[in-house]
Coordinates of C-alpha atoms and ligand atoms in Angstrom, one line a residue:
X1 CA -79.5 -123.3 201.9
X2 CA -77.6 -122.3 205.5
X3 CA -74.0 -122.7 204.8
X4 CA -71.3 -122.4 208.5
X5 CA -67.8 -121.8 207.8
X6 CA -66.1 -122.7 211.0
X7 CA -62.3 -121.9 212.3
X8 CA -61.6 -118.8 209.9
X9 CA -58.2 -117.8 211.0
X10 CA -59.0 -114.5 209.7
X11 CA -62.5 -113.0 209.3
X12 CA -61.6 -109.6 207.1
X13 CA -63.6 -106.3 206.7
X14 CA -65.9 -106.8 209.3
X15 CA -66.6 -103.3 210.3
X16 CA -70.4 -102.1 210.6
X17 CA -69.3 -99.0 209.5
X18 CA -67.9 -99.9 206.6
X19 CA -71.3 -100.5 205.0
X20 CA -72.3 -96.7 205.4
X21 CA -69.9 -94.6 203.5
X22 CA -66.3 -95.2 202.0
X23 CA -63.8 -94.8 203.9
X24 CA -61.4 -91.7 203.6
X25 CA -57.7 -90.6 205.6
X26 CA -57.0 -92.6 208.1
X27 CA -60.3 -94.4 208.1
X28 CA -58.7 -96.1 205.4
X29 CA -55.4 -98.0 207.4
X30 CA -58.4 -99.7 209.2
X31 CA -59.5 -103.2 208.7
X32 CA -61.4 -104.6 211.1
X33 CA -61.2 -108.6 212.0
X34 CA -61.6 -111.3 213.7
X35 CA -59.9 -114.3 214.4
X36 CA -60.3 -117.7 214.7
X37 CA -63.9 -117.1 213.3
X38 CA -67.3 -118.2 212.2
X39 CA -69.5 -117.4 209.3
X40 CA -73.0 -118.2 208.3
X41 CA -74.9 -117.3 205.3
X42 CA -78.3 -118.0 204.4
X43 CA -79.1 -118.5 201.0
X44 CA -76.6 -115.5 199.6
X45 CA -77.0 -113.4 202.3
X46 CA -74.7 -113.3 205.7
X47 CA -76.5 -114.0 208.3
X48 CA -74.1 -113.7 211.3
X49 CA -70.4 -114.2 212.1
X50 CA -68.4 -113.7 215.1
X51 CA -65.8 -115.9 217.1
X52 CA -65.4 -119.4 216.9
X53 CA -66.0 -119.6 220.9
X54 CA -69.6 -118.2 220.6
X55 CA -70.8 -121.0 218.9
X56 CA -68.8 -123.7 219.5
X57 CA -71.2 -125.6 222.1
X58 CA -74.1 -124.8 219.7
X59 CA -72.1 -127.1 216.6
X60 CA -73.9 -130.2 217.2
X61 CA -77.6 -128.5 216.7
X62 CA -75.5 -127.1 213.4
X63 CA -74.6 -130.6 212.6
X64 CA -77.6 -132.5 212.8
X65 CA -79.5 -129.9 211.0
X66 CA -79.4 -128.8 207.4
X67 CA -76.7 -126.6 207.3
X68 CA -73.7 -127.3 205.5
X69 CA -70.9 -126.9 207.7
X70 CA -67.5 -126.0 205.8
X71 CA -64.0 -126.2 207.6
X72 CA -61.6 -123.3 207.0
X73 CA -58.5 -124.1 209.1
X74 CA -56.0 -121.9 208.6
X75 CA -58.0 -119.6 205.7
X76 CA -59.0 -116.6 205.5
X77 CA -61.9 -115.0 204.5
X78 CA -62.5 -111.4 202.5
X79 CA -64.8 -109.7 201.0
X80 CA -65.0 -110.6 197.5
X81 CA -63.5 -107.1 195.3
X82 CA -65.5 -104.7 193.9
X83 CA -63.9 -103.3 190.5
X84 CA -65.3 -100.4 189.8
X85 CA -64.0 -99.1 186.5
X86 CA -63.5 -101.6 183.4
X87 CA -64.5 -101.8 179.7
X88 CA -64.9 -105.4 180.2
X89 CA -67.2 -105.5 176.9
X90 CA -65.0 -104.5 174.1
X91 CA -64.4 -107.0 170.6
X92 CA -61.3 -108.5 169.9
X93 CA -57.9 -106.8 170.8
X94 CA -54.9 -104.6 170.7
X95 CA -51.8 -105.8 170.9
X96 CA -50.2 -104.6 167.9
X97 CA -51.1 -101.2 169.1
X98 CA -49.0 -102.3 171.8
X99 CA -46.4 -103.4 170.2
X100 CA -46.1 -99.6 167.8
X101 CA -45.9 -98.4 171.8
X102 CA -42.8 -100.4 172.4
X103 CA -41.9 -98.9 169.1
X104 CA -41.8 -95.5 170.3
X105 CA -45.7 -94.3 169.7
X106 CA -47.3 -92.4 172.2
X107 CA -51.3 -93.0 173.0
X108 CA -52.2 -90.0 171.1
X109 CA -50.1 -90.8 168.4
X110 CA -51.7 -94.2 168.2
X111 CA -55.3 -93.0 168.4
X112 CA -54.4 -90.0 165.9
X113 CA -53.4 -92.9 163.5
X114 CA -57.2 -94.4 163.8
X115 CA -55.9 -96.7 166.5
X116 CA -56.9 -96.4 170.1
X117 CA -60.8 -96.6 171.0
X118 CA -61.1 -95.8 167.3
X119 CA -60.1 -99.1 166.4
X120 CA -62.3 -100.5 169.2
X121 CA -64.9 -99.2 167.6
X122 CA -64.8 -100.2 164.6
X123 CA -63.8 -103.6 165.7
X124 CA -66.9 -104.1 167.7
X125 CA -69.2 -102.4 164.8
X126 CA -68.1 -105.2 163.1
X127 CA -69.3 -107.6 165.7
X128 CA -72.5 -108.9 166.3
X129 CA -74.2 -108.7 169.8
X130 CA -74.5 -112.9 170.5
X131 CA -70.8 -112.7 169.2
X132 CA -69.5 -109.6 171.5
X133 CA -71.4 -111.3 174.6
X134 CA -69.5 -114.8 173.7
X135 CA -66.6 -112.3 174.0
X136 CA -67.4 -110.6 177.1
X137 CA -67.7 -113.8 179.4
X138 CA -64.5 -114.7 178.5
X139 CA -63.2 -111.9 180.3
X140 CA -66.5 -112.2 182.7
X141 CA -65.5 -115.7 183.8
X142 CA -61.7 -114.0 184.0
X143 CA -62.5 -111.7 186.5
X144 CA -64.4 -114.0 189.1
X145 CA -61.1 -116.4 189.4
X146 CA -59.6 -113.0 190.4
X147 CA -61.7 -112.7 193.3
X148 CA -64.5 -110.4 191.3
X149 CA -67.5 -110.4 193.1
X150 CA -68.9 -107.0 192.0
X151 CA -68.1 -105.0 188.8
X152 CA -68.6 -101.6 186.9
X153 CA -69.0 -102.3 183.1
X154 CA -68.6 -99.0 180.4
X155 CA -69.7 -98.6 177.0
X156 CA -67.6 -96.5 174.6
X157 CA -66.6 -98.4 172.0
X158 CA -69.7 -97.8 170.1
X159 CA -69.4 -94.0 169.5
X160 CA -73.1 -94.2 168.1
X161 CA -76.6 -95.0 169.4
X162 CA -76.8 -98.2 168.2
X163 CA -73.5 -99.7 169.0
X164 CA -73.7 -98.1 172.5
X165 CA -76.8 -100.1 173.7
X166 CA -75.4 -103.1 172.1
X167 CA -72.8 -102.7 174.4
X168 CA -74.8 -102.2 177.0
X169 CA -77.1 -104.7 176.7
X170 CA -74.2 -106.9 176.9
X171 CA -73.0 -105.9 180.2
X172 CA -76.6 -106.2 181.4
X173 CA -76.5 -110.0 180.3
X174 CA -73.7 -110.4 182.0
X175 CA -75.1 -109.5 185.1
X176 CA -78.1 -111.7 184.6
X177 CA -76.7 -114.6 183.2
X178 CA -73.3 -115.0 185.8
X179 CA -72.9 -114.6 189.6
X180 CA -71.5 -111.2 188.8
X181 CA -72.8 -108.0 190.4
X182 CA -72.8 -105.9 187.5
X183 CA -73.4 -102.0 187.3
X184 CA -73.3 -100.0 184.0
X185 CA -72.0 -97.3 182.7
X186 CA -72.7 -95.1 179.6
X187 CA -69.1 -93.3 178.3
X188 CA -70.5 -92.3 174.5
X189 CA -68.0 -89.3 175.4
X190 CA -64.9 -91.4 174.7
X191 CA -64.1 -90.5 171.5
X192 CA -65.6 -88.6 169.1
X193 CA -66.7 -90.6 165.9
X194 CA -64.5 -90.3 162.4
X195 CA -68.0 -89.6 161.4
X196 CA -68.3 -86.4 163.6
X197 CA -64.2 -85.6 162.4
X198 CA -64.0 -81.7 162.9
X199 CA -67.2 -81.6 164.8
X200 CA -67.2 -82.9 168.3
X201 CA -70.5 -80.4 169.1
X202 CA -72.4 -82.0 166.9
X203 CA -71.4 -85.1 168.6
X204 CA -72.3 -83.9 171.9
X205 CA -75.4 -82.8 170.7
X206 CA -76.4 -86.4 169.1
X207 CA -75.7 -87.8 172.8
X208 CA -77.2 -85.3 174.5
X209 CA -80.5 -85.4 172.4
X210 CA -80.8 -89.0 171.1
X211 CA -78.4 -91.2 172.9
X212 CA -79.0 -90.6 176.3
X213 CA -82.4 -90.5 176.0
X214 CA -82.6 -93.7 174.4
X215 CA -80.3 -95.6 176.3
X216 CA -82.7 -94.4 179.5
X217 CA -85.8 -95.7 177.9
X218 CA -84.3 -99.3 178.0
X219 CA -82.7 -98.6 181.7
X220 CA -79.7 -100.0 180.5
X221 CA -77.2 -97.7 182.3
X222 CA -77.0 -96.7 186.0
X223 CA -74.1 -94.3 185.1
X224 CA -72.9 -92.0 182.4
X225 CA -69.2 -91.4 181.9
X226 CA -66.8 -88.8 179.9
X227 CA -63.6 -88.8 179.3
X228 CA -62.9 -85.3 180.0
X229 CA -59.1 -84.7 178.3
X230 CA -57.4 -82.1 176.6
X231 CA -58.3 -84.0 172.6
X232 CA -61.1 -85.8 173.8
X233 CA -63.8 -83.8 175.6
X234 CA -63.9 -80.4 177.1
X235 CA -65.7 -79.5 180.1
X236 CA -68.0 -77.6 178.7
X237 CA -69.3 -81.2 176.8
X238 CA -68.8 -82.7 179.8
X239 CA -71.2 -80.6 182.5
X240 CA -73.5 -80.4 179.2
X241 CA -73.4 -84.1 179.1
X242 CA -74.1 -84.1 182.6
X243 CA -77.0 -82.3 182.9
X244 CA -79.0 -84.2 180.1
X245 CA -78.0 -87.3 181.7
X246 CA -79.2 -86.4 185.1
X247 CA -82.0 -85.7 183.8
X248 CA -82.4 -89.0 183.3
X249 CA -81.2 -90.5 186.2
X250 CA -78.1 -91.5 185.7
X251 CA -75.0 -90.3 188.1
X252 CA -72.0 -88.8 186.4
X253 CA -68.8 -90.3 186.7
X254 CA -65.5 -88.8 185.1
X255 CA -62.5 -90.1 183.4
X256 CA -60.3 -87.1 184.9
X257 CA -56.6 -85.7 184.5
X258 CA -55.4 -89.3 183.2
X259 CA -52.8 -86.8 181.0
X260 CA -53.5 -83.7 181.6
X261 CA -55.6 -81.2 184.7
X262 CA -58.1 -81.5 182.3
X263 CA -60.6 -79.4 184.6
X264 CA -62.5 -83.2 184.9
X265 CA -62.2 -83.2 188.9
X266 CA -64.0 -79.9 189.4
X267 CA -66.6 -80.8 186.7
X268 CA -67.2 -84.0 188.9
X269 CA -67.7 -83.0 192.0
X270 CA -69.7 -80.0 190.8
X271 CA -72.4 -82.7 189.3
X272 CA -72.1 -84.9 192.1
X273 CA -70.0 -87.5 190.9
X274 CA -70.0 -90.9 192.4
X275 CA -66.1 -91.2 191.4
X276 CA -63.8 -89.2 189.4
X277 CA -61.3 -92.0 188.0
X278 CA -57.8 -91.9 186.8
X279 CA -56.2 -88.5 188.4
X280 CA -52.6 -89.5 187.2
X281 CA -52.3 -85.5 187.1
X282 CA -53.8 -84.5 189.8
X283 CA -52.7 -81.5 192.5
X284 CA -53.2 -79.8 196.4
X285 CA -56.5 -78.0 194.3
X286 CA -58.3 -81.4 193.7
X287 CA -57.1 -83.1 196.7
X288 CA -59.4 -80.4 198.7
X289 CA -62.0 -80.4 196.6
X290 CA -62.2 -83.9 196.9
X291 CA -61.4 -84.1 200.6
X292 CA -64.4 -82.0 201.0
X293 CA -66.8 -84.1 198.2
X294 CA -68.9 -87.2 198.2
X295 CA -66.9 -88.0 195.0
X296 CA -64.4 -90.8 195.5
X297 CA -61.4 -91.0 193.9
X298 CA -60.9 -94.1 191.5
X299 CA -57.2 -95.0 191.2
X300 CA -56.4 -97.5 187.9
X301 CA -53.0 -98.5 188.4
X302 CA -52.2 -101.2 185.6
X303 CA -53.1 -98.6 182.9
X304 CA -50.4 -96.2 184.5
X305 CA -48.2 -98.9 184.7
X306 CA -49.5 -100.3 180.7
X307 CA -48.5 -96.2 179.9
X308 CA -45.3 -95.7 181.5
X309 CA -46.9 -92.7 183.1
X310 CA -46.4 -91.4 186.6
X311 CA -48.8 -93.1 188.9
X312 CA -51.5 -91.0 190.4
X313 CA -50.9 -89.6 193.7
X314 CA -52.2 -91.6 196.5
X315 CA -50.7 -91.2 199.2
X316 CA -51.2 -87.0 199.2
X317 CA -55.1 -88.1 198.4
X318 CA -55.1 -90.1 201.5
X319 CA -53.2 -88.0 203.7
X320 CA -56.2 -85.2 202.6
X321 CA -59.1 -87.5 203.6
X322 CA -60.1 -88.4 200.0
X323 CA -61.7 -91.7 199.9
X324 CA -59.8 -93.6 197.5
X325 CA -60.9 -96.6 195.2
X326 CA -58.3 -99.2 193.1
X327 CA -59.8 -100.5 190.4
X328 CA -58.5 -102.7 187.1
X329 CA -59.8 -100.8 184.1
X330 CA -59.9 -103.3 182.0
X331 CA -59.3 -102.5 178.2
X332 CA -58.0 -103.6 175.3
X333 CA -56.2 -100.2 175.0
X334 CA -54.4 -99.3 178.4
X335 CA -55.5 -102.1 180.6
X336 CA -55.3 -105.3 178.8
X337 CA -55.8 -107.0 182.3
X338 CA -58.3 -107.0 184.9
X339 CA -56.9 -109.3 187.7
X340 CA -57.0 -106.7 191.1
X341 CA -54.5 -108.6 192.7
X342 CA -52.0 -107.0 190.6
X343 CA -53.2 -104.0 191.0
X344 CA -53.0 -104.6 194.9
X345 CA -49.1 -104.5 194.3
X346 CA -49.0 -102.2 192.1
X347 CA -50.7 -100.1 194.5
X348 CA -48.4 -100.5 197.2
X349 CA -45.1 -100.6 195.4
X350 CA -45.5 -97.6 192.9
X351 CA -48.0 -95.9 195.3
X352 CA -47.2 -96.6 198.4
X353 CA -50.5 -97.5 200.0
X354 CA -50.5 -99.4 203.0
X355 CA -52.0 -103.0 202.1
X356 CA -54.6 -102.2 204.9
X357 CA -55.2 -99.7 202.5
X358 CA -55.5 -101.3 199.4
X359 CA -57.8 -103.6 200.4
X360 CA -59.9 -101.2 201.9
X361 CA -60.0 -99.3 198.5
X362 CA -60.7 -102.8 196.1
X363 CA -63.3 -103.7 198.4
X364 CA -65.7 -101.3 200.7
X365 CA -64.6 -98.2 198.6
X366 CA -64.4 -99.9 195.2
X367 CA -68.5 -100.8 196.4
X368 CA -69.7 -97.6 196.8
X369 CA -67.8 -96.0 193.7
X370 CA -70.9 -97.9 191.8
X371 CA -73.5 -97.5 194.4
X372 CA -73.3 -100.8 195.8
X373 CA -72.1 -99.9 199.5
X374 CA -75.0 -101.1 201.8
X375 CA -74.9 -104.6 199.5
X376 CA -70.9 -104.9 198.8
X377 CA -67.5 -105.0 199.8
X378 CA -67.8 -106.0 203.8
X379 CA -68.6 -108.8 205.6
X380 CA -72.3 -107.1 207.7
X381 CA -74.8 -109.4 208.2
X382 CA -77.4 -108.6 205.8
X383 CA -75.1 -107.9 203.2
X384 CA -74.9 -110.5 199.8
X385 CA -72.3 -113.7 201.0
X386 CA -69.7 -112.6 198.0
X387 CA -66.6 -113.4 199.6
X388 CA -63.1 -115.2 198.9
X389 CA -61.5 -117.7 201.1
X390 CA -57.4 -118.1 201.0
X391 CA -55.5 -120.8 200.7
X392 CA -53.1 -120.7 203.9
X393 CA -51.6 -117.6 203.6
X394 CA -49.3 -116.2 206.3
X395 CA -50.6 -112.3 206.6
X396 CA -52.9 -110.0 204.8
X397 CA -49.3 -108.1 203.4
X398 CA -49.2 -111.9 201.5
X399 CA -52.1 -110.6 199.1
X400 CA -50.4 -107.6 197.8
X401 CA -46.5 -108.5 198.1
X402 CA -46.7 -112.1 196.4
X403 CA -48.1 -110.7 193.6
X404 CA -48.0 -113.7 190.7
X405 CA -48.9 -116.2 193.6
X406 CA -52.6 -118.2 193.4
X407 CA -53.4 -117.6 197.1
X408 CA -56.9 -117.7 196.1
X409 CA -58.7 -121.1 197.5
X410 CA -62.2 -120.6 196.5
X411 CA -64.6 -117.9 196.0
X412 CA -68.2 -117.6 196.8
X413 CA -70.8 -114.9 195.0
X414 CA -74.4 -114.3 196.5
X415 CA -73.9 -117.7 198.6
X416 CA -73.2 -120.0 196.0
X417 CA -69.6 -121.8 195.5
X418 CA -68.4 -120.9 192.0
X419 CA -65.8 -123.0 190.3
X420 CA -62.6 -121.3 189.5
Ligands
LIG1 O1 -59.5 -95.6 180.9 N1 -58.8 -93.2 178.8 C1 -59.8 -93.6 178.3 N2 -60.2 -94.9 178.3 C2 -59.5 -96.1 178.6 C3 -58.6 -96.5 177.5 C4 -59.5 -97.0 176.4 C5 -58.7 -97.5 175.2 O2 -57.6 -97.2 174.9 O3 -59.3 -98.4 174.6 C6 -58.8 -95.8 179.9 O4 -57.6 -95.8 180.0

């Protein structure tokens, strides 16, 4: 099916090189558009844009063939985001834990108390896997009237072999069975296990010699994960964890100095991270190391926000030539939300990203922090038609400052209109 969209007032994240690498310094206060635009997609692929004027004596062959032609007066169009960092698969919810906050608890207070991803995991122990995916598309079907196109998925609130593939197998359905663009992510490193109380090696070593392994022999991650935190995992589990995991294929990511310079960063980039996420604490050190990486830096604004913490440093990042990502982390614990429009404000008002910015880091960056940058996140013919189309908007500064307002119209994944 051929699809033209005709008189886009604004054709957004059109740059060829976007598709190549992320973007980094001042790469990243580019956005490349046109206006008063054109696009056409062929089955869920783009298959060319450009200005309105290039085509507009060729619309009647258009017309009387079998494309569908679609007016977009005064809309624009964007690439649909790419979220790269949620736990979108978790059971039930936390919002008592949430409420002991307000009462003065801190997060390691909580989880000390068996709350926290302890409480997760007992939760979803407790919950079968037909049950857990019923769950999951809730939050799925969530995400896409957000303008999700693509998304990141971790375990970790299994803690054990079992539990962990359940998860996982969940966020693989997800990807098969809705227009999401799903990638997956191992994290057994999240917590360790009341049953390993005391004894977090022997933990390490159960992932190292039985989870990872068995997780590979179904294919069901593309990533492995560990949150590397002073009372959570060191970094010697963490580069141990590493190496048995790229051993099997699967690229590290880090959750990284969300309280602490936990050491996470340097750990990262030494394994080749595809993104090192969080970096609330971060300083000049990682910002170079960084500057001078492949690893991107995933920013996850609405848990800082969630934890009354001090939002991670941005705007240094930047000004260092670190390719920056914004993503929702979606949780029940420090993320209850995954709608990356907030986090588009939140990034500009508490971190003082440019929205030119912003939207370069929820959409080309947030792509290839989950290896989907020649596929995601720009509008390059050849690239899967995932995109969003605004209602009448006056600017792009509208998508970040009006931050409770529905400015999405409509929002189409791999060519296909999907009902918000
Ligand atoms: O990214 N920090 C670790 N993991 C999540 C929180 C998980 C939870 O509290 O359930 C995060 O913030």
């Amino acid at each position: 099916m051929k699809r033209l969209f005709i008189n886009i007032a604004k054709l957004v994240q059109t740059g060829e090189m976007a598709g190549k690498k992320p973007l980094r310094g001042a790469e990243m206060s580019v956005l490349k558009m046109l206006e008063d635009a054109y696009l056409l997609t062929d089955n869920d692929k783009i298959s060319s844009f450009g200005k309105m004027s290039e085509i507009r004596e060729k619309l009647s062959e258009y017309q009387n063939g079998d494309t569908e032609i679609i007016d977009l007066t005064g809309k624009m169009v964007l690439p649909a985001f790419c979220d790269s960092h949620t736990h979108l698969v978790y059971a039930g919810s936390r919002e008592q834990e949430f409420i002991d906050k307000m009462k003065g608890l801190s997060y390691k207070e909580i989880a000390k108390r068996g709350g926290g991803i302890l409480n997760s995991a007992r939760l979803l122990h407790e919950t079968s896997e037909e049950e857990l995916f019923r769950q999951t598309l809730v939050r799925a079907k969530e995400i896409m009237g957000f303008g999700t196109g693509a998304v990141e998925i971790k375990s970790g609130y299994g803690l054990n072999t079992a539990d962990e593939i359940k998860m996982l197998r969940v966020a693989r359905r997800v990807g098969q069975e809705t227009p999401l663009t799903v990638k997956t992510t191992y994290l057994g490193a999240h917590a360790v296990p009341e049953r390993y109380a005391g004894n977090r090696e022997g933990y390490v070593d159960e992932i190292v010699k039985e989870t990872i392994p068995a997780i590979a022999a179904e294919g069901l991650a593309d990533f492995t994960d560990v949150f590397t935190e002073d009372g959570f995992f060191s970094v010697a589990d963490t580069e141990k964890i590493f190496e048995a995991a790229l051993r099997f294929g699967m690229t590290p990511k880090v959750h990284a100095n969300q309280m602490s310079r936990s050491g996470g960063v340097q750990a990262g980039v030494k394994y080749g991270a595809i993104s090192v996420d969080h970096l609330e604490s971060t300083a000049e050190e990682e910002f170079r190391l960084l500057a001078n990486s492949n690893t991107i830096a995933t920013l996850l604004p609405g848990s800082t926000l969630f934890l009354e913490m001090d939002y991670a440093p941005a705007r240094e990042m930047i000004d260092h030539g670190v390719p920056v990502a914004i993503a929702s982390n979606y949780n029940p614990g420090s993320s209850p939300s995954g709608d990356v429009r907030f986090m588009t404000f939140l990034a500009v008002l508490k971190m003082k990203m440019t929205p030119e910015e912003v939207l370069n880091a929820i959409t080309v960056n947030g792509a290839h922090a989950m290896g989907l940058g020649s596929t995601h996140g720009s509008i390059v013919a050849g690239k899967q038609a995932s995109f969003i189309i605004t209602k009448e908007i006056p600017s792009l500064a509208w998508i970040p400052y009006a931050f409770t307002s529905p400015w999405i119209d409509q929002l189409y994944l791999n060519g296909e209109r999907i009902l918000l």
